[in-house]
Amino acid sequence: YCIDAPFPVQITLDIPNTGWEPYVPTNDLVALLNGNAWALAFMEIGNLHADPCQPDAGMLDPPLGPTVDDFITALSNLPKFTVGPVTDVLVDGLPGKQFDFTNSVPLNGAGCIGDGLIQVWSTGDVGGATNPGAPQRLVVVDVRGTRLVIEVLYGDPIATFDDDISSIIDSVRFE
């Protein structure tokens, strides 16, 4: 499968023949879906909400810096969110960071404005949201000046990579 223009990074990858389907809602987000259980998204994140539970408070000001470490530091400073452990990874030979990203928002969304989704970031065309209590794993790589975020959304609170997800990420090639 090839992800290319208008997405900011050209990526080729192998999608296992186990129910995965591409989903491209915007120019800034490409996702692979597997039923309701798993999702894998590739995106360039522009900025974070200053308080994801209070999106009316606006975005970070000054905005999120350009590096992988800037992104991790900013996420670590969000109220009600936890980042870690952070480990070094290689994606197509490029250095990056992998970490779990969780929140302590009650399942009923108490204390947050919105329809149950917590608005965390902006990818340009669309905002990125998570569910209360939802575990995620993020892999963040600097691809020749573009900070690429690979987001793994779990259908249940399993904090390990599924074999399919590992094989997809291992197959990523930046063109």
GROMACS .gro file of C-alpha atoms in nm:
model
  175
    1TYR     CA    1   0.000   0.000   0.000
    2CYS     CA    2   0.128   0.350  -0.079
    3ILE     CA    3   0.050   0.668   0.111
    4ASP     CA    4   0.149   0.967  -0.100
    5ALA     CA    5   0.058   1.323  -0.199
    6PRO     CA    6  -0.115   1.518  -0.065
    7PHE     CA    7  -0.004   1.343   0.258
    8PRO     CA    8   0.319   1.519   0.369
    9VAL     CA    9   0.532   1.200   0.371
   10GLN     CA   10   0.535   0.928   0.105
   11ILE     CA   11   0.514   0.588   0.275
   12THR     CA   12   0.490   0.237   0.139
   13LEU     CA   13   0.385  -0.045   0.368
   14ASP     CA   14   0.249  -0.397   0.366
   15ILE     CA   15  -0.104  -0.454   0.491
   16PRO     CA   16  -0.174  -0.809   0.612
   17ASN     CA   17  -0.466  -0.989   0.451
   18THR     CA   18  -0.649  -1.015   0.784
   19GLY     CA   19  -0.926  -0.758   0.752
   20TRP     CA   20  -0.728  -0.433   0.739
   21GLU     CA   21  -0.874  -0.156   0.521
   22PRO     CA   22  -0.735   0.190   0.442
   23TYR     CA   23  -0.937   0.494   0.549
   24VAL     CA   24  -0.833   0.842   0.431
   25PRO     CA   25  -1.062   1.108   0.583
   26THR     CA   26  -0.830   1.406   0.518
   27ASN     CA   27  -0.501   1.506   0.358
   28ASP     CA   28  -0.332   1.498   0.701
   29LEU     CA   29  -0.452   1.161   0.827
   30VAL     CA   30  -0.434   0.810   0.682
   31ALA     CA   31  -0.568   0.524   0.891
   32LEU     CA   32  -0.587   0.148   0.864
   33LEU     CA   33  -0.891  -0.006   1.027
   34ASN     CA   34  -0.956  -0.363   1.133
   35GLY     CA   35  -1.318  -0.390   1.240
   36ASN     CA   36  -1.390  -0.219   1.568
   37ALA     CA   37  -1.095  -0.366   1.753
   38TRP     CA   38  -0.783  -0.198   1.613
   39ALA     CA   39  -0.682   0.111   1.422
   40LEU     CA   40  -0.346   0.236   1.306
   41ALA     CA   41  -0.319   0.601   1.197
   42PHE     CA   42  -0.042   0.797   1.028
   43MET     CA   43  -0.055   1.174   1.080
   44GLU     CA   44   0.137   1.498   1.103
   45ILE     CA   45   0.030   1.680   1.420
   46GLY     CA   46   0.036   2.058   1.410
   47ASN     CA   47  -0.046   2.152   1.768
   48LEU     CA   48  -0.202   2.031   2.093
   49HIS     CA   49  -0.498   2.163   2.287
   50ALA     CA   50  -0.374   2.342   2.599
   51ASP     CA   51  -0.628   2.138   2.800
   52PRO     CA   52  -0.786   1.850   2.608
   53CYS     CA   53  -1.081   1.840   2.849
   54GLN     CA   54  -1.149   2.210   2.787
   55PRO     CA   55  -1.096   2.254   2.409
   56ASP     CA   56  -1.244   2.606   2.426
   57ALA     CA   57  -0.924   2.706   2.610
   58GLY     CA   58  -0.750   2.691   2.272
   59MET     CA   59  -0.429   2.543   2.144
   60LEU     CA   60  -0.084   2.560   2.301
   61ASP     CA   61   0.060   2.910   2.278
   62PRO     CA   62   0.340   2.922   2.189
   63PRO     CA   63   0.262   2.632   1.954
   64LEU     CA   64   0.414   2.288   1.973
   65GLY     CA   65   0.781   2.282   1.869
   66PRO     CA   66   0.898   2.086   1.562
   67THR     CA   67   1.090   1.796   1.716
   68VAL     CA   68   0.995   1.451   1.839
   69ASP     CA   69   1.110   1.550   2.189
   70ASP     CA   70   0.901   1.871   2.176
   71PHE     CA   71   0.595   1.656   2.105
   72ILE     CA   72   0.666   1.414   2.390
   73THR     CA   73   0.734   1.695   2.637
   74ALA     CA   74   0.414   1.877   2.541
   75LEU     CA   75   0.206   1.558   2.575
   76SER     CA   76   0.366   1.489   2.914
   77ASN     CA   77   0.254   1.831   3.035
   78LEU     CA   78  -0.114   1.787   2.943
   79PRO     CA   79  -0.346   1.766   3.243
   80LYS     CA   80  -0.491   1.417   3.311
   81PHE     CA   81  -0.256   1.245   3.062
   82THR     CA   82   0.037   1.011   3.116
   83VAL     CA   83   0.320   0.940   2.874
   84GLY     CA   84   0.560   0.650   2.905
   85PRO     CA   85   0.765   0.458   2.925
   86VAL     CA   86   0.944   0.619   2.629
   87THR     CA   87   1.174   0.390   2.431
   88ASP     CA   88   1.396   0.447   2.129
   89VAL     CA   89   1.285   0.282   1.805
   90LEU     CA   90   1.387   0.272   1.441
   91VAL     CA   91   1.131   0.299   1.162
   92ASP     CA   92   1.287   0.234   0.820
   93GLY     CA   93   1.623   0.315   0.979
   94LEU     CA   94   1.513   0.655   1.111
   95PRO     CA   95   1.528   0.715   1.488
   96GLY     CA   96   1.209   0.774   1.677
   97LYS     CA   97   1.034   0.722   2.009
   98GLN     CA   98   0.761   0.481   2.112
   99PHE     CA   99   0.544   0.526   2.419
  100ASP     CA  100   0.206   0.458   2.569
  101PHE     CA  101  -0.030   0.754   2.601
  102THR     CA  102  -0.316   0.721   2.848
  103ASN     CA  103  -0.557   0.948   3.031
  104SER     CA  104  -0.719   0.945   3.371
  105VAL     CA  105  -1.051   1.091   3.257
  106PRO     CA  106  -1.344   0.893   3.403
  107LEU     CA  107  -1.526   0.674   3.151
  108ASN     CA  108  -1.829   0.903   3.169
  109GLY     CA  109  -1.612   1.198   3.062
  110ALA     CA  110  -1.677   1.386   3.386
  111GLY     CA  111  -1.488   1.713   3.395
  112CYS     CA  112  -1.456   1.734   3.017
  113ILE     CA  113  -1.651   1.941   2.768
  114GLY     CA  114  -1.780   1.762   2.460
  115ASP     CA  115  -1.954   1.453   2.341
  116GLY     CA  116  -1.736   1.206   2.530
  117LEU     CA  117  -1.435   1.252   2.302
  118ILE     CA  118  -1.132   1.430   2.440
  119GLN     CA  119  -0.981   1.668   2.183
  120VAL     CA  120  -0.602   1.627   2.211
  121TRP     CA  121  -0.443   1.759   1.892
  122SER     CA  122  -0.489   1.914   1.552
  123THR     CA  123  -0.359   1.751   1.237
  124GLY     CA  124  -0.450   2.048   1.020
  125ASP     CA  125  -0.771   1.935   0.851
  126VAL     CA  126  -0.907   1.745   1.148
  127GLY     CA  127  -0.873   1.729   1.525
  128GLY     CA  128  -0.742   1.421   1.699
  129ALA     CA  129  -0.947   1.284   1.982
  130THR     CA  130  -0.938   0.996   2.226
  131ASN     CA  131  -1.194   0.832   2.450
  132PRO     CA  132  -1.187   0.861   2.829
  133GLY     CA  133  -0.954   0.598   2.974
  134ALA     CA  134  -0.847   0.477   2.628
  135PRO     CA  135  -0.496   0.334   2.596
  136GLN     CA  136  -0.295   0.432   2.290
  137ARG     CA  137   0.057   0.367   2.171
  138LEU     CA  138   0.238   0.633   1.972
  139VAL     CA  139   0.546   0.599   1.755
  140VAL     CA  140   0.693   0.936   1.658
  141VAL     CA  141   0.959   0.972   1.389
  142ASP     CA  142   1.129   1.270   1.227
  143VAL     CA  143   1.109   1.191   0.854
  144ARG     CA  144   1.346   1.440   0.697
  145GLY     CA  145   1.200   1.736   0.886
  146THR     CA  146   0.839   1.615   0.913
  147ARG     CA  147   0.731   1.485   1.253
  148LEU     CA  148   0.527   1.175   1.169
  149VAL     CA  149   0.305   1.024   1.437
  150ILE     CA  150   0.191   0.662   1.407
  151GLU     CA  151  -0.096   0.606   1.647
  152VAL     CA  152  -0.217   0.264   1.758
  153LEU     CA  153  -0.570   0.265   1.898
  154TYR     CA  154  -0.666  -0.040   2.098
  155GLY     CA  155  -1.013  -0.189   2.108
  156ASP     CA  156  -0.946  -0.310   2.462
  157PRO     CA  157  -0.690  -0.221   2.728
  158ILE     CA  158  -0.413  -0.444   2.596
  159ALA     CA  159  -0.082  -0.257   2.612
  160THR     CA  160   0.112  -0.479   2.369
  161PHE     CA  161   0.143  -0.468   1.995
  162ASP     CA  162  -0.064  -0.714   1.801
  163ASP     CA  163   0.137  -0.917   1.546
  164ASP     CA  164  -0.039  -0.740   1.257
  165ILE     CA  165   0.044  -0.395   1.390
  166SER     CA  166   0.408  -0.487   1.445
  167SER     CA  167   0.434  -0.628   1.093
  168ILE     CA  168   0.275  -0.315   0.942
  169ILE     CA  169   0.511  -0.079   1.126
  170ASP     CA  170   0.810  -0.302   1.046
  171SER     CA  171   0.717  -0.286   0.676
  172VAL     CA  172   0.709   0.098   0.661
  173ARG     CA  173   0.941   0.248   0.399
  174PHE     CA  174   0.978   0.624   0.356
  175GLU     CA  175   1.026   0.726  -0.008
   0.00000   0.00000   0.00000
